PDB file of C-alpha atoms and ligand atoms in Angstrom:
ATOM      1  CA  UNK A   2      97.226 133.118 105.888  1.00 84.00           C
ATOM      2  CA  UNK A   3      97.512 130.252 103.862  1.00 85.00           C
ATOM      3  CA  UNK A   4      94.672 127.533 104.477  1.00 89.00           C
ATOM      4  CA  UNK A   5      96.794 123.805 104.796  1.00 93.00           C
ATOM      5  CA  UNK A   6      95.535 121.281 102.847  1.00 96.00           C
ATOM      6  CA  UNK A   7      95.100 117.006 103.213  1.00 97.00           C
ATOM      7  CA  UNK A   8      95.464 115.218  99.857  1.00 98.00           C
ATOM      8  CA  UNK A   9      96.468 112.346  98.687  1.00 98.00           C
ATOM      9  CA  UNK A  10      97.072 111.648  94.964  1.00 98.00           C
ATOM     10  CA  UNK A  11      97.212 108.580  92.786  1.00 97.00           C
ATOM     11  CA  UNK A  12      98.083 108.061  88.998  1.00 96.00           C
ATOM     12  CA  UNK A  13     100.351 105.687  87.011  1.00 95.00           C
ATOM     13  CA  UNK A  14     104.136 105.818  87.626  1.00 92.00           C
ATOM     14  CA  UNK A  15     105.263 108.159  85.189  1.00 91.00           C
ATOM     15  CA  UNK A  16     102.324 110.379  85.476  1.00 94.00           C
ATOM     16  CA  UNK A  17     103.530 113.269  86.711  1.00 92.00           C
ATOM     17  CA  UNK A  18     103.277 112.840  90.676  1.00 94.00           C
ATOM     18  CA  UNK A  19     106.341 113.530  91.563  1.00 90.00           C
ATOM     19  CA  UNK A  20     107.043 116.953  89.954  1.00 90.00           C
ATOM     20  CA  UNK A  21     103.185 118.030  90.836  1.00 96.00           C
ATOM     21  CA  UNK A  22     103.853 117.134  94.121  1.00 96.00           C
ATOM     22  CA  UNK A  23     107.408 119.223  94.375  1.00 92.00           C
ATOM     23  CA  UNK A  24     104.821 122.305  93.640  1.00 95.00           C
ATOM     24  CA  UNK A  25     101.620 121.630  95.237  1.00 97.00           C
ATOM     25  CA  UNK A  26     103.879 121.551  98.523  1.00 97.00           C
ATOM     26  CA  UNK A  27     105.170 124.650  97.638  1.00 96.00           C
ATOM     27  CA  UNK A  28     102.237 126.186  97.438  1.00 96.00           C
ATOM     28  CA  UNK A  29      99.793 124.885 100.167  1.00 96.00           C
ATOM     29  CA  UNK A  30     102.895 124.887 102.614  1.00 97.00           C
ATOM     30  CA  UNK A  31     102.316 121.441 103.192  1.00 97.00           C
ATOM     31  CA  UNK A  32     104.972 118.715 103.559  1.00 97.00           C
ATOM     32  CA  UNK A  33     105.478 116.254 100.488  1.00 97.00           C
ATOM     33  CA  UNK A  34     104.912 112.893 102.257  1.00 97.00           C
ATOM     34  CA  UNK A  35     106.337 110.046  99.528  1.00 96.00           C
ATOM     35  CA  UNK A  36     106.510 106.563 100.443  1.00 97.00           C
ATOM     36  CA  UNK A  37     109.129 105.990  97.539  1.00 94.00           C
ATOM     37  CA  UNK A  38     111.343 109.039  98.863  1.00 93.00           C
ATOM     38  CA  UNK A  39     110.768 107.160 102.722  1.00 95.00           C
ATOM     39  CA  UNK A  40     111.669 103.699 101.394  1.00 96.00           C
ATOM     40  CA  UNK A  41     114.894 105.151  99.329  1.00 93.00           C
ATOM     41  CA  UNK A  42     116.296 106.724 101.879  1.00 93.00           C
ATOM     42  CA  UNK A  43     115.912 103.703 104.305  1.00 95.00           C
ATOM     43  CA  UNK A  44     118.036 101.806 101.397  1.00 94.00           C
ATOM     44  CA  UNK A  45     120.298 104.331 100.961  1.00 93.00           C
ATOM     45  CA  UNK A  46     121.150 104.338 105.461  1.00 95.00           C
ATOM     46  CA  UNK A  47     121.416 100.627 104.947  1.00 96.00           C
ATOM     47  CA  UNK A  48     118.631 100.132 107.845  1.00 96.00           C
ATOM     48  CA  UNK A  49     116.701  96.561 107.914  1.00 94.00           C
ATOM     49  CA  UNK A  50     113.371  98.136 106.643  1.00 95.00           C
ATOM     50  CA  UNK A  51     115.704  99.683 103.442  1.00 96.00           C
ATOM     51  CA  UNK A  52     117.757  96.008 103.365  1.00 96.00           C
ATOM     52  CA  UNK A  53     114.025  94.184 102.713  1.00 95.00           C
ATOM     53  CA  UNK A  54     113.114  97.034 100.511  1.00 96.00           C
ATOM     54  CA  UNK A  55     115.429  97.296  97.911  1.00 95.00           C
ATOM     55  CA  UNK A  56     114.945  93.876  97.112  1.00 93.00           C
ATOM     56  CA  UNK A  57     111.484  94.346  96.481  1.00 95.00           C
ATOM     57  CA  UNK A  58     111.501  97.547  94.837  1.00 93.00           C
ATOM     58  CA  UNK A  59     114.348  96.293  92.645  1.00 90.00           C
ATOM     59  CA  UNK A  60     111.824  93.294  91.358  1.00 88.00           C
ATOM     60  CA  UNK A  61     108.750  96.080  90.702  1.00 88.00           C
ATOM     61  CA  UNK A  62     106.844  94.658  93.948  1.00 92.00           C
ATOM     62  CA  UNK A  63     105.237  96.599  96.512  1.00 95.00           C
ATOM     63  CA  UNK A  64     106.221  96.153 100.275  1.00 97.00           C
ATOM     64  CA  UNK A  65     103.765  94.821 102.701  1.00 97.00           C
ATOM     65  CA  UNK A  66     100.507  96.916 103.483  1.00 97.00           C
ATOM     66  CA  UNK A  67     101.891  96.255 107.472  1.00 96.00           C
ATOM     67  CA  UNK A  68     105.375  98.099 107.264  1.00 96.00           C
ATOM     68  CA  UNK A  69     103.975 100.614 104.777  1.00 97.00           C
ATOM     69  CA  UNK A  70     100.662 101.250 106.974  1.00 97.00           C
ATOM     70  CA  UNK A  71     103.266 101.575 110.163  1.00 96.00           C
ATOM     71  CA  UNK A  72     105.907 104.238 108.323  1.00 97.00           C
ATOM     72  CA  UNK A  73     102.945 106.305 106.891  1.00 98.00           C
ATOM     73  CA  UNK A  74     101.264 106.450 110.038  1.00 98.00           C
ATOM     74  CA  UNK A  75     104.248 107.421 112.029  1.00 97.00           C
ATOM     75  CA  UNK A  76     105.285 110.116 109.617  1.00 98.00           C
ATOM     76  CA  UNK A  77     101.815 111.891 109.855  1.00 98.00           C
ATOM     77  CA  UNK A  78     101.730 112.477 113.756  1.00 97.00           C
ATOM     78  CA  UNK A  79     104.672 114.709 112.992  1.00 97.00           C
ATOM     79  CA  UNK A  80     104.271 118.502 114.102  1.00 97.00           C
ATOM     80  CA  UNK A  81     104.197 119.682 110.160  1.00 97.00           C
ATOM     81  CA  UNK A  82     101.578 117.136 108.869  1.00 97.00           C
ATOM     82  CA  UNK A  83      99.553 117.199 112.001  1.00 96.00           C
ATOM     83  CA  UNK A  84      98.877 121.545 111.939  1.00 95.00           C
ATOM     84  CA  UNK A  85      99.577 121.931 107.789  1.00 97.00           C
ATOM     85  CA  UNK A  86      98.483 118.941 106.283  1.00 97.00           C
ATOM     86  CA  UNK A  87     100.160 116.785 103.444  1.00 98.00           C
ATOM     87  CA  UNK A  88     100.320 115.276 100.056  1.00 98.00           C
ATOM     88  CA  UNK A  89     100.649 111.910 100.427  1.00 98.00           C
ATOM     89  CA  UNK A  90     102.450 110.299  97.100  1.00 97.00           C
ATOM     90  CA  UNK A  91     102.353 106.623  96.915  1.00 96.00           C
ATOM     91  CA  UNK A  92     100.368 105.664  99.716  1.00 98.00           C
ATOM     92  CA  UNK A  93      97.757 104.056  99.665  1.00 98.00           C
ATOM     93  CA  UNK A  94      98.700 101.950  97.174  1.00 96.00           C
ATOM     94  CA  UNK A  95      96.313  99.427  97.734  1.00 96.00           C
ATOM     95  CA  UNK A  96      92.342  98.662  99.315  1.00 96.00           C
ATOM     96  CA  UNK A  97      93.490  97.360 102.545  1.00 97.00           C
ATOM     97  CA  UNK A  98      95.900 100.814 102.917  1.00 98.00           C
ATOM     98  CA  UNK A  99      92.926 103.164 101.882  1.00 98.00           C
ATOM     99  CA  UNK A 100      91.177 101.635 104.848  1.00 97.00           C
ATOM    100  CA  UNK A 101      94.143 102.015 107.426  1.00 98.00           C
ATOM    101  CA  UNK A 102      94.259 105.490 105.954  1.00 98.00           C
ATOM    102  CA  UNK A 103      90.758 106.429 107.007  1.00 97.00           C
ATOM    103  CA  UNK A 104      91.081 105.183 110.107  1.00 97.00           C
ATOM    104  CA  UNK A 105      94.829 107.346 110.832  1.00 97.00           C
ATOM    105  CA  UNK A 106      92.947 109.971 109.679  1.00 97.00           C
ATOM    106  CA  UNK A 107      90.066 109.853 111.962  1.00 96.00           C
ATOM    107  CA  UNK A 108      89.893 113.014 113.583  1.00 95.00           C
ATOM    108  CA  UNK A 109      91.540 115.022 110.501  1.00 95.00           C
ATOM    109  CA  UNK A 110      90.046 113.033 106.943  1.00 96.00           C
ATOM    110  CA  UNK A 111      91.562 113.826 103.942  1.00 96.00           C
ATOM    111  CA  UNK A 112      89.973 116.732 102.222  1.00 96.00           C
ATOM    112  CA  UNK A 113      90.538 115.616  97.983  1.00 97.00           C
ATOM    113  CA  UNK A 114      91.876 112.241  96.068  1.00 98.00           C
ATOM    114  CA  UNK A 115      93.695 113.556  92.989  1.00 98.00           C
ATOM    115  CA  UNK A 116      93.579 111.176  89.979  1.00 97.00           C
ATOM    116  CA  UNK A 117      96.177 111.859  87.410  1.00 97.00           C
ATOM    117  CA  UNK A 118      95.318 110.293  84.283  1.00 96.00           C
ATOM    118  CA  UNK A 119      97.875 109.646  81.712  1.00 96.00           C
ATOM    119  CA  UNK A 120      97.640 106.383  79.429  1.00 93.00           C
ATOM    120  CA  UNK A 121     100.043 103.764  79.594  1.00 92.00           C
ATOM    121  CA  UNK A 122     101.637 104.051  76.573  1.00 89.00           C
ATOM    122  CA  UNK A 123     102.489 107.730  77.389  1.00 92.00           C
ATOM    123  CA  UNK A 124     103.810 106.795  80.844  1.00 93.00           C
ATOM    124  CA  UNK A 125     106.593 103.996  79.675  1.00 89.00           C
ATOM    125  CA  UNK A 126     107.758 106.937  77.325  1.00 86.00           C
ATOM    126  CA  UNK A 127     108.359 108.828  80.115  1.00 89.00           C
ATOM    127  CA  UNK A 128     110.099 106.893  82.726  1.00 91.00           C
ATOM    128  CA  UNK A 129     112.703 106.045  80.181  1.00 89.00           C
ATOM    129  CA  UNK A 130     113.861 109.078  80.341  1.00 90.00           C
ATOM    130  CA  UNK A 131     113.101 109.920  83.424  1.00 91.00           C
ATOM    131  CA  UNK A 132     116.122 110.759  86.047  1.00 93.00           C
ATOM    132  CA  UNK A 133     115.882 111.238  90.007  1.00 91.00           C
ATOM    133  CA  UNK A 134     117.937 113.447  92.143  1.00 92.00           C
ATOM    134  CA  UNK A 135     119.178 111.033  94.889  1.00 88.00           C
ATOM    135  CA  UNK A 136     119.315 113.215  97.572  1.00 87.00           C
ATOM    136  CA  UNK A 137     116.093 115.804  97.151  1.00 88.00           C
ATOM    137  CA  UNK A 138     113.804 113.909  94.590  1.00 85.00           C
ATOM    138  CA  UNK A 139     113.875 116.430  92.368  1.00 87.00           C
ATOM    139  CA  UNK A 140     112.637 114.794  88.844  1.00 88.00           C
ATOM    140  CA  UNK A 141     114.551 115.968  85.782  1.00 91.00           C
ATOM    141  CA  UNK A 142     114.209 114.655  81.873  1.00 90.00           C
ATOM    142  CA  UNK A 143     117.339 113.274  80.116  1.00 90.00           C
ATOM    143  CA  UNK A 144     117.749 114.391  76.536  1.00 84.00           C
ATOM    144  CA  UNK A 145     120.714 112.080  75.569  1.00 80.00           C
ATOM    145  CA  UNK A 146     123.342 114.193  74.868  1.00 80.00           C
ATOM    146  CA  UNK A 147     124.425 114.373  78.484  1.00 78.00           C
ATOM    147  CA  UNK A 148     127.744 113.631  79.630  1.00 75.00           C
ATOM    148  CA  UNK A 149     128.101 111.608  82.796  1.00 73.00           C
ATOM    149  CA  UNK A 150     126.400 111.723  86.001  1.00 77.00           C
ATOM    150  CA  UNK A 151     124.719 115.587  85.872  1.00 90.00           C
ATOM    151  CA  UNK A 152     124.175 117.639  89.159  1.00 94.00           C
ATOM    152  CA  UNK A 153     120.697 118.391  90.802  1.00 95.00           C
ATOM    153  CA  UNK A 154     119.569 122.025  90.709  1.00 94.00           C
ATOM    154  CA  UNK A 155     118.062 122.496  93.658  1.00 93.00           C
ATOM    155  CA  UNK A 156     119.875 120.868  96.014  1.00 95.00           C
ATOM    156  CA  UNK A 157     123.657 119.665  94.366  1.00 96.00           C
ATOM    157  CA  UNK A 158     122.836 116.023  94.578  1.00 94.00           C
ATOM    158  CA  UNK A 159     123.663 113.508  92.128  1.00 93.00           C
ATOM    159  CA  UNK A 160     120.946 112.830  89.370  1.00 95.00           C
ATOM    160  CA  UNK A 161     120.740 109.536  88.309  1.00 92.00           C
ATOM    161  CA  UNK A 162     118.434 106.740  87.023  1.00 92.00           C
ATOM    162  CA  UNK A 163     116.411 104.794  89.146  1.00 90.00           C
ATOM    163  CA  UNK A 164     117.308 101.277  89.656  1.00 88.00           C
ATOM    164  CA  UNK A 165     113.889 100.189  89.416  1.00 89.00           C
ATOM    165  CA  UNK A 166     113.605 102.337  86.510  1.00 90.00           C
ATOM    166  CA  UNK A 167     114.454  99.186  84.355  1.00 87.00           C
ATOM    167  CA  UNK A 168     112.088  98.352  81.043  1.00 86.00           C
ATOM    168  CA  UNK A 169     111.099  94.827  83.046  1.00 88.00           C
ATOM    169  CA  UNK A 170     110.314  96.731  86.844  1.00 88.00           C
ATOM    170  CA  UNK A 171     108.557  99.379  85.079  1.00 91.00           C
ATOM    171  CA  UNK A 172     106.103  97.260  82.939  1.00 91.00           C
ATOM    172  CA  UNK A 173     106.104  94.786  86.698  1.00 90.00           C
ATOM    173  CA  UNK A 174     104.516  97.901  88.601  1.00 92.00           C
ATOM    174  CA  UNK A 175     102.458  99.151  85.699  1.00 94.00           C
ATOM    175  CA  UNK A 176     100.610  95.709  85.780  1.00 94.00           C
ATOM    176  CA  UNK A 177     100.512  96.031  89.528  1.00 92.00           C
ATOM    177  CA  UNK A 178      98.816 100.006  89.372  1.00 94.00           C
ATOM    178  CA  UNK A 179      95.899  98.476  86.948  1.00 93.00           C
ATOM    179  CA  UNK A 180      95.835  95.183  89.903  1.00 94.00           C
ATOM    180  CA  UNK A 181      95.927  96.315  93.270  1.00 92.00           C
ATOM    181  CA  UNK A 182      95.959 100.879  92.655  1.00 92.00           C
ATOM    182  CA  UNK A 183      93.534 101.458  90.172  1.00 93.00           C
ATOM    183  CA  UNK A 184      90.958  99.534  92.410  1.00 95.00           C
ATOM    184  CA  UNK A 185      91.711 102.862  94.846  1.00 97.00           C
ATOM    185  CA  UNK A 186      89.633 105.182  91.937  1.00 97.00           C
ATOM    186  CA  UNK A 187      86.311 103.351  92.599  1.00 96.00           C
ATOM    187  CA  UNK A 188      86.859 103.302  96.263  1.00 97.00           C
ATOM    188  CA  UNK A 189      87.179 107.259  96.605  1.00 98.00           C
ATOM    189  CA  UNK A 190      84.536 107.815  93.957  1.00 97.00           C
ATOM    190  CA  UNK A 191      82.290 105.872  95.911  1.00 97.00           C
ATOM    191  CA  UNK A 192      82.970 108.316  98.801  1.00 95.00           C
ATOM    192  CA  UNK A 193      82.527 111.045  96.909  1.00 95.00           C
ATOM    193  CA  UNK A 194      86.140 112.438  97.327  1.00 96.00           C
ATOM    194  CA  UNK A 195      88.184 111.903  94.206  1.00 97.00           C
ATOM    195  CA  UNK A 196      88.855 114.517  91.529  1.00 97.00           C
ATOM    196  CA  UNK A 197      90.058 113.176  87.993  1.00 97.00           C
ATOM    197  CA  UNK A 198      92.794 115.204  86.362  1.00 97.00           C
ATOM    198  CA  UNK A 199      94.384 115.000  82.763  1.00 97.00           C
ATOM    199  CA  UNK A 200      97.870 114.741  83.064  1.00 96.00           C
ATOM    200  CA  UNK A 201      98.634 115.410  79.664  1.00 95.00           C
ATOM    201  CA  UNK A 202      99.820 118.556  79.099  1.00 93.00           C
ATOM    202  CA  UNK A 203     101.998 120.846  79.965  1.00 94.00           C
ATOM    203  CA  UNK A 204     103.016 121.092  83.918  1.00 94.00           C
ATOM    204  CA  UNK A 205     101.948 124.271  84.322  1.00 97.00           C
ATOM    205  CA  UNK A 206      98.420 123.542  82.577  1.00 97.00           C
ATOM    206  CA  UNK A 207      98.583 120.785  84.819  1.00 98.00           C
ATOM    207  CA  UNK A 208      98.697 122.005  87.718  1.00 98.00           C
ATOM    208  CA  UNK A 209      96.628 124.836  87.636  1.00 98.00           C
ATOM    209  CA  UNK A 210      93.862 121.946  87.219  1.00 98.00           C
ATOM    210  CA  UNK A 211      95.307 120.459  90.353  1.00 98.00           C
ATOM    211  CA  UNK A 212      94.929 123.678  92.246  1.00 97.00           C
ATOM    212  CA  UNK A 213      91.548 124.583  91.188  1.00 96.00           C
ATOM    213  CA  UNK A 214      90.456 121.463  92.164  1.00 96.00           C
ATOM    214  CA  UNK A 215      91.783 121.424  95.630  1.00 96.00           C
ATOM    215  CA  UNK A 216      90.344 124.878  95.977  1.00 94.00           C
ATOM    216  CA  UNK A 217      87.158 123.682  94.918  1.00 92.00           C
ATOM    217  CA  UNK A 218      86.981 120.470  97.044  1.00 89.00           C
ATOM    218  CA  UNK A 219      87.640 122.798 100.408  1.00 80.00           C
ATOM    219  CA  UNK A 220      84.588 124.913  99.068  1.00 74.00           C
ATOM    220  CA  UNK A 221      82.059 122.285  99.547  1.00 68.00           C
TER     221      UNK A 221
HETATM  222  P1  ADP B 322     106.642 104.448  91.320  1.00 86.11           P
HETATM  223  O1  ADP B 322     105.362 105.254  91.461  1.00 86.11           O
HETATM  224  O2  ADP B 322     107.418 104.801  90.094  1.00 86.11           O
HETATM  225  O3  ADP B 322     106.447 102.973  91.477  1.00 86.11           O
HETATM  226  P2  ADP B 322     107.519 105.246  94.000  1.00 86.11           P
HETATM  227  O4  ADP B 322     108.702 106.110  94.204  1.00 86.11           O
HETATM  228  O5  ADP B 322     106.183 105.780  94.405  1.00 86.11           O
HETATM  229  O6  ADP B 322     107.606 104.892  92.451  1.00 86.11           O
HETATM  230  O7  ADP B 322     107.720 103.828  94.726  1.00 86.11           O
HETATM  231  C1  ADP B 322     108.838 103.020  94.475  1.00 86.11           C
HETATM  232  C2  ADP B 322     108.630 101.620  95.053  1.00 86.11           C
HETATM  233  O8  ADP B 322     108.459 101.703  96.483  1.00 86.11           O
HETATM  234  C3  ADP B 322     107.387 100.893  94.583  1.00 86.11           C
HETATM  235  O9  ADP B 322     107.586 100.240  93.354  1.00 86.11           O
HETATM  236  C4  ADP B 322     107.159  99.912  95.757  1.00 86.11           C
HETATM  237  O10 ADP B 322     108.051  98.821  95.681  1.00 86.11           O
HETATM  238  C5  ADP B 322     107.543 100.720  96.955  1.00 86.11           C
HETATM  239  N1  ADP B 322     106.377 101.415  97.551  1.00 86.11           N
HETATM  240  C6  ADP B 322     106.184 102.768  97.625  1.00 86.11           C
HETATM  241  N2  ADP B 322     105.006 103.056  98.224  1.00 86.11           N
HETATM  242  C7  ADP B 322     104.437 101.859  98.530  1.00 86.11           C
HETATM  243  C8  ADP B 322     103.207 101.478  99.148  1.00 86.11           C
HETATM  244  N3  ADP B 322     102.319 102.391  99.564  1.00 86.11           N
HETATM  245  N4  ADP B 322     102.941 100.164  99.285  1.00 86.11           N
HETATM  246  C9  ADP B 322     103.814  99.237  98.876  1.00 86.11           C
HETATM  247  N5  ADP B 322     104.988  99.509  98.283  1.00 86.11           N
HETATM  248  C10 ADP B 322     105.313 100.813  98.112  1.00 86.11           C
END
């Protein structure tokens, strides 16, 4: 049998999370818990919680540490994340949400912190050309010679740029990962669970770091 797994991982937008993510699910059989994903679909059904934020994830902000605390929460007492485990992508984004976290995750505590280190400059290179299937997630890279809208792979979705994928957002949430994320590094350091990875490289090289250092986190 496959052993679950509990792991949360941080790193600059651009980094690599979201397509690391697609395959550490995949292979820990663990649900791929992302707060972006959560928040875009609320937009997308029009609800009040995707009405308040669009606007904010239009401007590069981050949503209060309340709502986001009170989704994350509710999505882990589900049947999948409560006998698998997760990866949780985007949360916590910020001190006070690392402390909520420990304190959801009580009985069950998170078994790694994955760091995924990328610089900056290498990051605003990639979300430029970075395109989102609307409907799965699914991240793709566009080239430039595409013609229109293109069609996801995996699930037949439309792929398209992000809205907050704007040069102005982009450099607004960057600031806001060194501010209120990076802050996160220390904290799990300090409790002896983070991991540092080197995102730069090739996915699979990538994540074959990732994996061997999940494995070797449940060892000890
Ligand atoms: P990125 O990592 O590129 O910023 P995400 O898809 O993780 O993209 O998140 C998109 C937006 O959703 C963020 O810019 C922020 O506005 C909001 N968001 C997601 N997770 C959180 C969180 N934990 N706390 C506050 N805001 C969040």
């Amino acid at each position: 049998m496959i052993p679950g797994a509990r792991l949360v991982i941080l790193g600059r937008q651009g980094a690599g999370k979201g397509t690391q993510c697609v395959r550490l699910s995949r292979h820990f059989v663990v649900p791929h818990i992302s707060t972006g994903d959560m928040l875009r679909a609320a937009v997308r059904e029009g609800s009040p919680l995707g009405k308040m934020a669009k606007e904010v994830m239009d401007a590069g902000g981050l949503v209060g540490d309340e709502i986001m605390v009170g989704l994350v929460e509710q999505r882990l007492q589900r049947d999948d994340a409560r006998t698998r485990g997760y990866i949780l992508d985007g949360f916590p984004r910020t001190v006070p949400q690392a402390q909520e976290l420990e304190r959801i995750t009580d009985d069950k505590p998170i078994d790694v912190v994955l760091d995924l280190e990328v610089p900056r400059e290498l990051v605003l290179e990639r979300i430029t050309s970075r395109r989102v299937c609307r409907d799965c997630g699914t991240n793709y890279v566009a080239t430039g010679s595409e013609r229109g809208p293109s069609i996801c792979d995996v699930c037949g979705g439309d792929v398209m740029q992000r809205d907050d994928d704007t040069p102005e957002a982009i450099n607004h949430r960057l600031d806001l990962y060194e501010e209120q994320t990076s802050p996160l590094i220390e904290y799990y350091e300090k409790i002896g669970k983070l991991m540092v990875i080197d995102g730069v490289g090739t996915p699979d090289a990538v994540f074959a770091q990732l994996v061997a250092a999940v494995d070797g986190a449940r060892r000890t």
